[in-house]
Coordinates of C-alpha atoms in Angstrom, one line a residue:
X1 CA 92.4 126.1 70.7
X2 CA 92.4 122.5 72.4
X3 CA 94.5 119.8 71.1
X4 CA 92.3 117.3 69.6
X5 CA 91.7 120.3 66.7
X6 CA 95.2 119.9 65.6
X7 CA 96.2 117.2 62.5
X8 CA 98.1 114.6 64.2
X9 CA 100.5 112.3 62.3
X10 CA 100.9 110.0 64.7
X11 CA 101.2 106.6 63.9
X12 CA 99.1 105.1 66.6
X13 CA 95.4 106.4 64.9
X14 CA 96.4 103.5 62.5
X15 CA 97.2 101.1 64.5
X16 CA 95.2 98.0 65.0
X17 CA 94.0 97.3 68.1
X18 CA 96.9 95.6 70.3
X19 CA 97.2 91.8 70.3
X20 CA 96.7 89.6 73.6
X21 CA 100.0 90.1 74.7
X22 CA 100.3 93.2 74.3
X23 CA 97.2 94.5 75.7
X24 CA 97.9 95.5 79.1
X25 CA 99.2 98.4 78.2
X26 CA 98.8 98.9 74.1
X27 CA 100.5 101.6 74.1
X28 CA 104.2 100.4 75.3
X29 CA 105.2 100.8 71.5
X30 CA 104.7 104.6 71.6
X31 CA 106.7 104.9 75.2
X32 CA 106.9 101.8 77.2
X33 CA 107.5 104.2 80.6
X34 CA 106.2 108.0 81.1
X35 CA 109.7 110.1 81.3
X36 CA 108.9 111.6 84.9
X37 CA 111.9 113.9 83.8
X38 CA 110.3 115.9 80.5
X39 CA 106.8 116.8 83.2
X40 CA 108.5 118.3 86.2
X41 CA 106.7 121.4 84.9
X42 CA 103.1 119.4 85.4
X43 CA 101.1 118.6 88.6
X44 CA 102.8 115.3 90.5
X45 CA 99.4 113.9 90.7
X46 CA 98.3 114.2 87.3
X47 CA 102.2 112.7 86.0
X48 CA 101.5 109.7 88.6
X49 CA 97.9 109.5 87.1
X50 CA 98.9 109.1 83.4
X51 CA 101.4 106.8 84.4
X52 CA 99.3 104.5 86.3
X53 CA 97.3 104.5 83.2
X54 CA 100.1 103.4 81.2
X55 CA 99.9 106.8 78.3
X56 CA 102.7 107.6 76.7
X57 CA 104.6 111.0 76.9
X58 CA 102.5 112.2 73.9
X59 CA 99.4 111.8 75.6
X60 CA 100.5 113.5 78.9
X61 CA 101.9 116.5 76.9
X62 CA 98.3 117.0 74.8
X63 CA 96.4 115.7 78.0
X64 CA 97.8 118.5 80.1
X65 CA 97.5 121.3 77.4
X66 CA 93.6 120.6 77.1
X67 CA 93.6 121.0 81.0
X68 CA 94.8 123.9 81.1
X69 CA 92.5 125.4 78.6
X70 CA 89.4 123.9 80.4
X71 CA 90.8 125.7 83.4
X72 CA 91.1 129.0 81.6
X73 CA 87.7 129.0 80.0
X74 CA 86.2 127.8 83.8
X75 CA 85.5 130.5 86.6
X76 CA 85.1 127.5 89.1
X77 CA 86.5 124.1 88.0
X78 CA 83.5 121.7 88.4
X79 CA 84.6 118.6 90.9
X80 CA 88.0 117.4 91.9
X81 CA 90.6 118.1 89.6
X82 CA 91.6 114.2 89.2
X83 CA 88.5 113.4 87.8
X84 CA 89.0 116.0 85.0
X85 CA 92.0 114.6 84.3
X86 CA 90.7 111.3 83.6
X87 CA 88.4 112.8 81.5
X88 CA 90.7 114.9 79.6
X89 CA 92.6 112.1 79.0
X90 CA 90.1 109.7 77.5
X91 CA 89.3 112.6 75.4
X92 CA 92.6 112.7 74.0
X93 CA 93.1 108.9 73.3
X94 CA 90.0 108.5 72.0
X95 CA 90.8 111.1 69.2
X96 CA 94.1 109.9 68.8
X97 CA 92.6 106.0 68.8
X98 CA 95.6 105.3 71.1
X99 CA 95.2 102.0 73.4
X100 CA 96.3 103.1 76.4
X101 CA 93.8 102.2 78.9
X102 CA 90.3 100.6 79.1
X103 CA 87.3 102.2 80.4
X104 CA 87.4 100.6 83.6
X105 CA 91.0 101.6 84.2
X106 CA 90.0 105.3 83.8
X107 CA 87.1 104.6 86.2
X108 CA 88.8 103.0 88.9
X109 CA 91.7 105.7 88.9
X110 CA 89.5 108.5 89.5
X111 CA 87.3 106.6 91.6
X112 CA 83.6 107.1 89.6
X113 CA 81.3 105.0 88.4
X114 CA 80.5 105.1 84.2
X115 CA 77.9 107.1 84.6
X116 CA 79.4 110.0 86.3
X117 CA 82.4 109.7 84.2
X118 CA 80.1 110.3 80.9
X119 CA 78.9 113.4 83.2
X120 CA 82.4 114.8 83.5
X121 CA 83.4 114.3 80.4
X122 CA 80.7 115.8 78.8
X123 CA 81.0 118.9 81.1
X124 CA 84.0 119.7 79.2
X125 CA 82.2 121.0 76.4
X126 CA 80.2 123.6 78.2
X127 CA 82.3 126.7 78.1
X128 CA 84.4 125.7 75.2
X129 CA 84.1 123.0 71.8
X130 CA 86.6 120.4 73.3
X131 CA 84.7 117.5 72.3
X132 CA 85.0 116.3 69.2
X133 CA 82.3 114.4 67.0
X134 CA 84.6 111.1 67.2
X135 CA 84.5 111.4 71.1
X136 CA 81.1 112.2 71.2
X137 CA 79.8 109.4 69.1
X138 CA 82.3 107.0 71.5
X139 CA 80.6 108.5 74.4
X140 CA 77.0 108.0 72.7
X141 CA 78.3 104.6 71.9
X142 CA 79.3 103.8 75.3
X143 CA 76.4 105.0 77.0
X144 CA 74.5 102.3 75.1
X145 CA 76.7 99.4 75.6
X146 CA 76.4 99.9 79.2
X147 CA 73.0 100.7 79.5
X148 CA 72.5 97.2 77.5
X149 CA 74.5 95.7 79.7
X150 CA 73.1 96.4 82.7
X151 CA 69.8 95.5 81.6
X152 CA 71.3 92.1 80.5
X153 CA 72.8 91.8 84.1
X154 CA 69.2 92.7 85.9
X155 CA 68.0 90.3 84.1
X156 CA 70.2 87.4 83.9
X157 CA 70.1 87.8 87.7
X158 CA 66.5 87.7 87.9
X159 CA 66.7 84.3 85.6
X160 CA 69.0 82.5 87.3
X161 CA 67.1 82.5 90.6
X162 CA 64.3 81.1 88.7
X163 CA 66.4 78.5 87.4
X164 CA 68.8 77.6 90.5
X165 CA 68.8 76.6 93.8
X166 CA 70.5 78.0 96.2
X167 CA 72.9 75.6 98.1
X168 CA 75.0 75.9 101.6
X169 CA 78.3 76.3 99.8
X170 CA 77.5 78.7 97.6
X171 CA 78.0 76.4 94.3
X172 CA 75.2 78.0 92.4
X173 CA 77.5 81.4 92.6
X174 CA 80.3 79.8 90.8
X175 CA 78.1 78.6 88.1
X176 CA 76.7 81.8 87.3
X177 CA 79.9 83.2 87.1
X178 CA 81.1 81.5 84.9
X179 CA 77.9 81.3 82.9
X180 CA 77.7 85.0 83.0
X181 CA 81.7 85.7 81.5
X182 CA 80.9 82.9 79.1
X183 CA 77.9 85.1 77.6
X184 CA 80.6 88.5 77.7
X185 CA 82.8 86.6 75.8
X186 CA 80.1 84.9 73.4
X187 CA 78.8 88.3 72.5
X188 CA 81.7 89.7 72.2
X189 CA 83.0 87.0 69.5
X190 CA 80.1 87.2 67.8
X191 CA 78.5 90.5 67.6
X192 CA 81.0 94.0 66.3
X193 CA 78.3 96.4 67.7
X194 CA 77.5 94.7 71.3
X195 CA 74.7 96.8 72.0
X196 CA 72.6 94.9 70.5
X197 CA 70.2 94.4 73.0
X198 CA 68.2 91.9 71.0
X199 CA 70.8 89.5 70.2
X200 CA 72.8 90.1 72.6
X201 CA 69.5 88.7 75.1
X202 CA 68.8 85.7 72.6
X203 CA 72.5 84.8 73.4
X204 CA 72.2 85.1 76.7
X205 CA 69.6 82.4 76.6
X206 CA 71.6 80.3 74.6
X207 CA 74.1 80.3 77.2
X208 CA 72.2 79.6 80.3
X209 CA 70.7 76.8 77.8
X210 CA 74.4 75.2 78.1
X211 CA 75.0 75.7 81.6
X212 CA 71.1 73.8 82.9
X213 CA 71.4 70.9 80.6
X214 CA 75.1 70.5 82.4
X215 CA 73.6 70.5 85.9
X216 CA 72.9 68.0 87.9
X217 CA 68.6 67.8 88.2
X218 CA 69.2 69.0 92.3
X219 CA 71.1 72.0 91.3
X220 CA 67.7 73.0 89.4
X221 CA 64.6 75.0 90.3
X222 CA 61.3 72.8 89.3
X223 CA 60.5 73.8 86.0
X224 CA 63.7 73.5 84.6
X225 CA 64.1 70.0 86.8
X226 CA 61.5 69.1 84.4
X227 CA 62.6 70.3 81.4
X228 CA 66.1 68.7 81.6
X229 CA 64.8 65.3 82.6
X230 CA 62.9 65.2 79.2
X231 CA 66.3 65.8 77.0
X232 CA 68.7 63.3 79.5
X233 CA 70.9 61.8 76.9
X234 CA 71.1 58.1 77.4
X235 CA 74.0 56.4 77.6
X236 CA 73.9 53.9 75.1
X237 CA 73.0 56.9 72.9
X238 CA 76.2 58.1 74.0
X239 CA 78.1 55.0 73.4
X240 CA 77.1 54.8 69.9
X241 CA 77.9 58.0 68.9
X242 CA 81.9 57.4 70.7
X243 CA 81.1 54.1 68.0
X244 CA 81.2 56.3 65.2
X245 CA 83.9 58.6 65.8
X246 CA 85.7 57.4 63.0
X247 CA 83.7 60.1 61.0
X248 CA 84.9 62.9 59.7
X249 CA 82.0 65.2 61.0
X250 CA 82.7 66.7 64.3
X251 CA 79.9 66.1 66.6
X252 CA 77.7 69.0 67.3
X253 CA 75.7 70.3 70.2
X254 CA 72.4 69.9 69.8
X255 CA 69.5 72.3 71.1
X256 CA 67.7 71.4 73.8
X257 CA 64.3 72.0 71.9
X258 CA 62.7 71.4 75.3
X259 CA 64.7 73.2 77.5
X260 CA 65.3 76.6 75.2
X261 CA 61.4 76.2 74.7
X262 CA 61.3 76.8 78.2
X263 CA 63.9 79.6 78.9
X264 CA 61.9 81.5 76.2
X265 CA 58.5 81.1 77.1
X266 CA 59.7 82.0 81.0
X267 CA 61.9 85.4 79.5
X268 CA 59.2 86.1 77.0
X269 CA 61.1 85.5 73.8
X270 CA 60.8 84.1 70.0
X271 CA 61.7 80.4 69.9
X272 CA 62.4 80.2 66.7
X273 CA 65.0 83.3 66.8
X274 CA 66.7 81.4 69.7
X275 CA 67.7 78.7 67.5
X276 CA 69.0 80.7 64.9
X277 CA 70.9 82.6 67.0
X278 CA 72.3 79.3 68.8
X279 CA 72.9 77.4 65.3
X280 CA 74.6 80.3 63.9
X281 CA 76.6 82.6 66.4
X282 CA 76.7 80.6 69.1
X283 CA 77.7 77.1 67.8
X284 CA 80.4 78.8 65.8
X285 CA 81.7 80.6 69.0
X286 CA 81.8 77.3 70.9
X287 CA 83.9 75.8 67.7
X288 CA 86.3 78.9 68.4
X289 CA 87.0 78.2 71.6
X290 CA 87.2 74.5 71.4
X291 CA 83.8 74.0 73.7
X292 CA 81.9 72.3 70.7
X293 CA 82.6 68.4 71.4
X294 CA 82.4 69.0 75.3
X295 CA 79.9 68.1 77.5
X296 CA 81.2 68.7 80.8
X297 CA 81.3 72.4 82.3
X298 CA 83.6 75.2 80.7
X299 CA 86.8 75.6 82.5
X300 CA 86.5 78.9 84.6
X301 CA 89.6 79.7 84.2
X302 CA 89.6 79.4 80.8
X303 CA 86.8 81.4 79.9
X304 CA 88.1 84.4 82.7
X305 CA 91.0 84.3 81.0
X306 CA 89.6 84.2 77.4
X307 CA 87.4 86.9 78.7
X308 CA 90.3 89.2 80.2
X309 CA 91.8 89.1 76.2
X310 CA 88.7 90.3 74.5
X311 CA 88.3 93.1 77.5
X312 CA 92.2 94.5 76.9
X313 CA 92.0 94.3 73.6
X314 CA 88.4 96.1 73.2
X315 CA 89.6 98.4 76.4
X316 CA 85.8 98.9 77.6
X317 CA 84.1 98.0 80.4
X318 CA 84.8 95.2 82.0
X319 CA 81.5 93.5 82.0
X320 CA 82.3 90.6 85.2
X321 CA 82.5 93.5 87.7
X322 CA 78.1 93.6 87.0
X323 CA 78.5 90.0 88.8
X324 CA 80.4 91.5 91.7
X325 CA 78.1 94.5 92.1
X326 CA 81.5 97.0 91.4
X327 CA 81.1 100.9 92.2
X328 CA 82.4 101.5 88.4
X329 CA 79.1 100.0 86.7
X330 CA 76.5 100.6 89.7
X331 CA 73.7 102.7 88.0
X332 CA 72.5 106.0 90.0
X333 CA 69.9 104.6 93.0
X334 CA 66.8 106.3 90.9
X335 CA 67.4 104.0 87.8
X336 CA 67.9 101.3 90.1
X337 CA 64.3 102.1 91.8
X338 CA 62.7 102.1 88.4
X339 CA 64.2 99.2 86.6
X340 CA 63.0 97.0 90.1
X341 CA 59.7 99.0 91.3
X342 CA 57.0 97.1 92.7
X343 CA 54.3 96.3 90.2
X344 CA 51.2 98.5 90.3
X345 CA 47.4 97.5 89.0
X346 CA 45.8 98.9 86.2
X347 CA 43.5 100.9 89.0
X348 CA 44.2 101.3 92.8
X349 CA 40.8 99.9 93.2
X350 CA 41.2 96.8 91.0
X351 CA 41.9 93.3 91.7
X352 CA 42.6 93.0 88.4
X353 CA 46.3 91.2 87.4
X354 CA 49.9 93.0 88.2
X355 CA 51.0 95.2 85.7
X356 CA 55.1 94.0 85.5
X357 CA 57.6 96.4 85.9
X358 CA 58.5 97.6 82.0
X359 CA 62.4 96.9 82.1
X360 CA 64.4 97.7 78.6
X361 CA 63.9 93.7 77.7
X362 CA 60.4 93.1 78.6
X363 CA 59.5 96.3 77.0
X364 CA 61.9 95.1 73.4
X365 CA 60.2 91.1 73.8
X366 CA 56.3 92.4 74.0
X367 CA 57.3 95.0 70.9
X368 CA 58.7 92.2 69.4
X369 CA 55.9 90.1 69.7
X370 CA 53.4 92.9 68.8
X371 CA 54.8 93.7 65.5
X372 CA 54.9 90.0 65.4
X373 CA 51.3 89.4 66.0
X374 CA 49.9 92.2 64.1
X375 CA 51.8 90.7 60.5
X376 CA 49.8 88.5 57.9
X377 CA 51.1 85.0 58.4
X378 CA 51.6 85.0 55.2
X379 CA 52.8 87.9 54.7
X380 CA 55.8 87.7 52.5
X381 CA 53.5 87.4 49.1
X382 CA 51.1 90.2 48.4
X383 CA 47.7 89.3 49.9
X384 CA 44.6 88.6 46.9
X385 CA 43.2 92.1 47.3
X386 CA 47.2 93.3 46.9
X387 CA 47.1 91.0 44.1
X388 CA 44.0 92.1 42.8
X389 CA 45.5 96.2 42.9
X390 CA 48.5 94.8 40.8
X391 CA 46.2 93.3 37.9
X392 CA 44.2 96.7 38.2
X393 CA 46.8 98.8 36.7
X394 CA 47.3 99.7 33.2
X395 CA 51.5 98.0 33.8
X396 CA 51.2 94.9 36.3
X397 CA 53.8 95.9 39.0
X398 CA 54.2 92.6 40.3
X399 CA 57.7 91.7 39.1
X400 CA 59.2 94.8 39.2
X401 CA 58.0 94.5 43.0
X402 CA 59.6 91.1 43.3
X403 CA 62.6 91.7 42.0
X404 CA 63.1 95.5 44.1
X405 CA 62.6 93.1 47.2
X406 CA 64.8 90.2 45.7
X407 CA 68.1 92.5 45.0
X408 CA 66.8 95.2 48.1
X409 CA 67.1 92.1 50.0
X410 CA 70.4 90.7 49.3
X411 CA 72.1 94.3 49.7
X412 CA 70.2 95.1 53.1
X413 CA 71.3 91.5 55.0
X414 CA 75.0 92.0 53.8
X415 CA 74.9 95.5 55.1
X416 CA 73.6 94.0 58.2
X417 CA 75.8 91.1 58.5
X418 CA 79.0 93.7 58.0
X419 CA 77.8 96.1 60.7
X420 CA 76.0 93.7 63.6
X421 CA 78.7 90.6 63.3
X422 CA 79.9 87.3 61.6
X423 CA 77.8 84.9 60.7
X424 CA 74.5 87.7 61.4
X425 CA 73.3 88.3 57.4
X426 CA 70.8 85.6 58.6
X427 CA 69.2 87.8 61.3
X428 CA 69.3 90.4 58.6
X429 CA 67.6 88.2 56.3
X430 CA 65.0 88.0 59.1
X431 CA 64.5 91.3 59.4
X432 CA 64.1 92.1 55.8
X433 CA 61.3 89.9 55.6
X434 CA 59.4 91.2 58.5
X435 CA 59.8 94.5 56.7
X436 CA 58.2 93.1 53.1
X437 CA 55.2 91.9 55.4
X438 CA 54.7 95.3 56.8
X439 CA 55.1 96.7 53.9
X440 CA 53.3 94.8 52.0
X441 CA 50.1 95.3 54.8
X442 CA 50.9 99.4 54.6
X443 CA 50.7 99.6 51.3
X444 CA 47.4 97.3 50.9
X445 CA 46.3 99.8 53.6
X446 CA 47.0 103.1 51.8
X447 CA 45.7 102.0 48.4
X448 CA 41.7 100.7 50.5
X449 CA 41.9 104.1 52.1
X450 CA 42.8 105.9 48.2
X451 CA 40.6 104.3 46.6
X452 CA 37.8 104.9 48.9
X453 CA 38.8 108.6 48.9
X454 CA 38.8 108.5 44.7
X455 CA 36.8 106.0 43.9
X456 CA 39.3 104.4 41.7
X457 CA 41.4 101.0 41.5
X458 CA 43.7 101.7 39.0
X459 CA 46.7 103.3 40.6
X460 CA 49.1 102.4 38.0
X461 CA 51.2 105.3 38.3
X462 CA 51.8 105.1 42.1
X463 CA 52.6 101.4 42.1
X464 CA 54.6 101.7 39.2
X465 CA 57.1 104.5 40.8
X466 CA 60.1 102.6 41.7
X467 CA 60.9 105.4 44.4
X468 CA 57.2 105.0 46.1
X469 CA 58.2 101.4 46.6
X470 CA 62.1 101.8 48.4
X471 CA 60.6 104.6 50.3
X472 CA 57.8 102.5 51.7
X473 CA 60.1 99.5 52.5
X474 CA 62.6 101.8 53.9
X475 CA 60.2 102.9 56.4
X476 CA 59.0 99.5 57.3
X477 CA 62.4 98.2 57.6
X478 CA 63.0 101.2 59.8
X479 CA 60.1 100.4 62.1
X480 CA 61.3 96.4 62.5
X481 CA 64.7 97.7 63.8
X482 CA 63.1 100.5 65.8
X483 CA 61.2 97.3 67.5
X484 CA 64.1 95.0 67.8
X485 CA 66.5 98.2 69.8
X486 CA 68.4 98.2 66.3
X487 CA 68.0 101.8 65.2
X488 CA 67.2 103.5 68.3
X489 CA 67.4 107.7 69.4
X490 CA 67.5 106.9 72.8
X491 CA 71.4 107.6 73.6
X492 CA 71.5 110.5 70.9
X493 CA 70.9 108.5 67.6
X494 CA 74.6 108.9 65.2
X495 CA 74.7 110.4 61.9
X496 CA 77.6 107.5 61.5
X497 CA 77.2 104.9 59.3
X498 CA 79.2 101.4 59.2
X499 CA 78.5 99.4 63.1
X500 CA 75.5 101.8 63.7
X501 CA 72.0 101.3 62.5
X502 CA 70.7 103.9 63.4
X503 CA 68.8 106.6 61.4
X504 CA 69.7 107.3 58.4
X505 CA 71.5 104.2 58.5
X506 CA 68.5 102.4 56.1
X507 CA 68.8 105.5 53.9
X508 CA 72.6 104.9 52.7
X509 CA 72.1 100.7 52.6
X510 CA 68.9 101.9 49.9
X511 CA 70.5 104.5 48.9
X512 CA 67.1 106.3 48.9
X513 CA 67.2 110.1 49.1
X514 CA 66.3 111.6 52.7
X515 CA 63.4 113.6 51.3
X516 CA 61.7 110.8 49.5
X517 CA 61.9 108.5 52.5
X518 CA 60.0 111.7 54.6
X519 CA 57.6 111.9 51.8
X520 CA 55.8 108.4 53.5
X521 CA 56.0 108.8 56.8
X522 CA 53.0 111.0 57.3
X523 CA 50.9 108.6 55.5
X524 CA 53.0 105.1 56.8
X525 CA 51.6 106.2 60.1
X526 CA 48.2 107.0 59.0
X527 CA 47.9 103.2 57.8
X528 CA 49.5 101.0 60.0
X529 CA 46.9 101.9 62.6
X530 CA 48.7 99.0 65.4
X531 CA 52.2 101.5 65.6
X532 CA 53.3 101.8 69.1
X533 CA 53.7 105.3 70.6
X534 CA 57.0 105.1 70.8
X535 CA 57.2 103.8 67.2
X536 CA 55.2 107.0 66.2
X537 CA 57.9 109.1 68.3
X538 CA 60.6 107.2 66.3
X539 CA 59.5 108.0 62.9
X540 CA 58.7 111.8 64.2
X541 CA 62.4 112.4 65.1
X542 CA 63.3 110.5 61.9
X543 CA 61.2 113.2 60.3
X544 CA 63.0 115.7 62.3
X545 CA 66.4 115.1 61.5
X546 CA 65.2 115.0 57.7
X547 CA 64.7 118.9 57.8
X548 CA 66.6 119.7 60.4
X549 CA 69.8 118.3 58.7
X550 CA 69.7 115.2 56.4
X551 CA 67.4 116.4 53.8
X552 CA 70.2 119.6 53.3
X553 CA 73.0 117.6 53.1
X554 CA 75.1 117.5 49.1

């Protein structure tokens, strides 16, 4: 039986993560140095492995038992045995939440790239259950961060050439850097699950934001030469405000309502989203690390070594090496191919416009602004003809309705808050209220299309049935996050609740039973005629899991 299936009592599962000093190598406490003495009986490469990755004598030991039963239940060991060994390894201190290494470390001693690591480790459970549901939802997890990450790096790289120019000496380089391990450590500050790829974008912008309006006009591409002239501070504006220092107020930086109008109209994104996110999150993370009052350029090494804290203390990927195009987080040369194809026309013998390549941002920022589009303006009111249905019935609805949405409300954006980050309720207050204008234009939708089927208006009984109503606002609520990357099956989905929102995530916030919330789907779909394919597909494998699993659950 492998290790990980035994109780453990050791004290390091409830140990918080380790503090800056510390983080190195978190795990000193346990055994500061591997006893070379008490593994004479184990391969000398796999002792000098587990010591170069700092694990204590505990780890070795169960690491080295879990070997030797993947060996046993193997014909032919898959590989070199070294990179089996890293992957037994993270198996073990991942279900013992021990802090001995970061995911980079692991990658870098066995000499693979995250990708093929997740391979490996994953090949463990072939012949044999090795892999527990803790390290497969940290693998699932993983997978996501980096694959959000890499799409971040494409396209911040992209970006940046269309906001920079190149120069002789190479300054540009060290701008984006920086600008680049600024936005790690931003998101990292503000966001607990960091594959957002949403936010994590509109924070992105905000940070390029703070790097343009801090160049010099030269250092800029055209457009964004413009853009900055029209928000130059002048000096006597500047001299006034130094005037009134004496005030208690710290002074603030203000959004470049020009120049962020800009970054999002070139990277396809909602304006009015980018400022929240950059009054919220990002102000607050530039009061955290003293950057608030500044207006000259972050200190590089500053924010590196800011950076190199959060990355130890996380131990994950360390998300500068994208920058320096490192083995460890190259994607496979096929992903590459199809993130950066040339763009094709609608029909080879078309001169109609270029299709762009559909990379995992432009794809989230045209869903976005689909769903967008496709709501009532006014949406967060029932419509007259809503109205009208209300009136019809034999018990106005209307504020029972309002106050479902009222208290649904409050509950769903703390839930939100608590699992995306600090200072995000307000995106989940955003959210919620895209959800009560889809909801609001289903349900005007189903009860056209029921009364034109029964020639009646009085549906009293429907729009009085409390669960009829948290069903069909759990499954618009479930669409706007499918839209915004939120709740997403793409790496696996998670059954876990808490920093994933993933289905049946919206289920436990609503406490709404499985089977009620499957009860609408067929019939959500059916109305909201403008639902993407891969919208459909989401609520299909929401439907799924229902009767596969959730629906038999206590």
């Amino acid at each position: 039986m492998p290790p990980k299936k035994r109780p453990s009592g050791v004290t390091q599962s409830r140990e918080p993560k380790p503090d800056a000093d510390s983080a190195s190598s978190p795990d000193k406490q346990d055994s500061p140095e591997l006893s070379e003495q008490k593994h004479r009986e184990k391969d000398a490469k796999f002792v000098s492995l587990c010591k170069s990755l700092h694990v204590s004598d505990l780890v070795c030991d169960r690491a080295w038992a879990l070997w030797k039963t993947v060996q046993e239940s193997m014909d032919k060991v898959p590989g070199s045995q070294e990179r089996l060994w890293g992957a037994c390894l993270f198996v073990i201190v991942t279900d013992m939440d021990i802090g001995c290494f970061t995911v980079t470390q692991v990658l870098k001693a066995v000499s693979l790239n995250l990708k093929q690591f997740l391979v490996v480790v994953r090949q463990l459970d072939v012949n044999l259950d090795t892999i527990s549901t803790k390290v497969n939802s940290a693998l699932t997890r993983l997978e996501k961060k980096y694959d959000v990450m890499l799409a971040l790096y494409q396209r911040f790289e992209k970006t940046c050439k269309n906001i920079f120019v190149l120069t002789p000496d190479g300054k540009e380089r060290e701008t984006t850097r920086t600008c680049w391990t600024m936005f790690l450590l931003s998101k990292g500050r503000a966001l607990q699950m960091e594959d957002d790829l949403v936010i994590s974008f509109q924070l992105l912008l905000c940070t390029l934001e703070l790097f343009i309006k801090r160049c010099s006009p030269d250092q800029l591409q055209p457009l964004y030469q413009s853009a900055i002239s029209k928000v130059q501070t002048p000096p006597t504006r500047t001299s006034r405000r130094s005037q009134s220092k004496a005030k208690s107020r710290p002074v603030e930086p203000e959004v470049d309502a020009q120049l962020l109008e800009t970054l999002c109209k070139d990277n396809e994104c909602n304006i009015e989203e980018v400022k929240n996110v950059y009054q919220t999150s990002f102000m607050a993370f530039l009061e955290s690390v003293d950057l608030s009052r500044s207006t000259d350029f972050p200190q590089v090494n500053f924010i590196n070594q800011q950076y190199e804290e959060h990355y130890l203390k996380s131990r994950d990927i360390d998300g500068r090496l994208f920058f320096d195009g490192d083995e460890s987080v190259l994607p496979p040369k096929v992903e590459i191919s199809q993130v950066e194809r040339t763009p094709k026309k609608n029909q080879p013998d078309e001169d109609g416009p270029m299709i762009p390549p559909q990379t995992p941002i432009r794809a989230a920022m045209t869903s976005i602004k689909m769903l967008r589009g496709d709501l009532p303006p006014n949406g967060d009111q029932p419509s007259t003809a809503l109205a009208t249905y209300f009136k019809n019935c034999t018990v106005d609805p209307t504020q029972d309705v309002q106050k479902r949405l009222e208290t649904l409300g409050q509950v769903f954006s703390q839930k939100f808050g608590e699992a995306v980050g600090p200072r995000c309720v307000v995106y989940g207050r955003q959210r919620f209220a895209l959800g009560v204008r889809l909801y609001y234009k289903v349900m005007e939708a189903m009860l056209k299309s029921e009364e034109k089927r029964l020639s009646v208006q009085n549906f009293s009984k429907l729009l009085n049935d409390s669960t009829f109503h948290t069903s069909l606002l759990a499954c618009s609520l479930e669409v706007v996050m499918a839209t915004y990357e939120e709740s997403s099956f793409k790496n696996g989905g998670s059954d876990q609740t808490g920093t994933n929102l993933c289905f049946p995530w919206i289920l436990n916030v609503l406490s709404l039973p499985a089977f009620d919330f499957y009860k609408v789907i067929e019939s959500f779909i059916k109305a909201e005629q403008t639902l993407s394919k891969d919208i459909i597909k989401h609520l299909e494998t929401c439907e799924n899991l229902i009767m596969e699993r959730i629906a038999w659950r206590t």
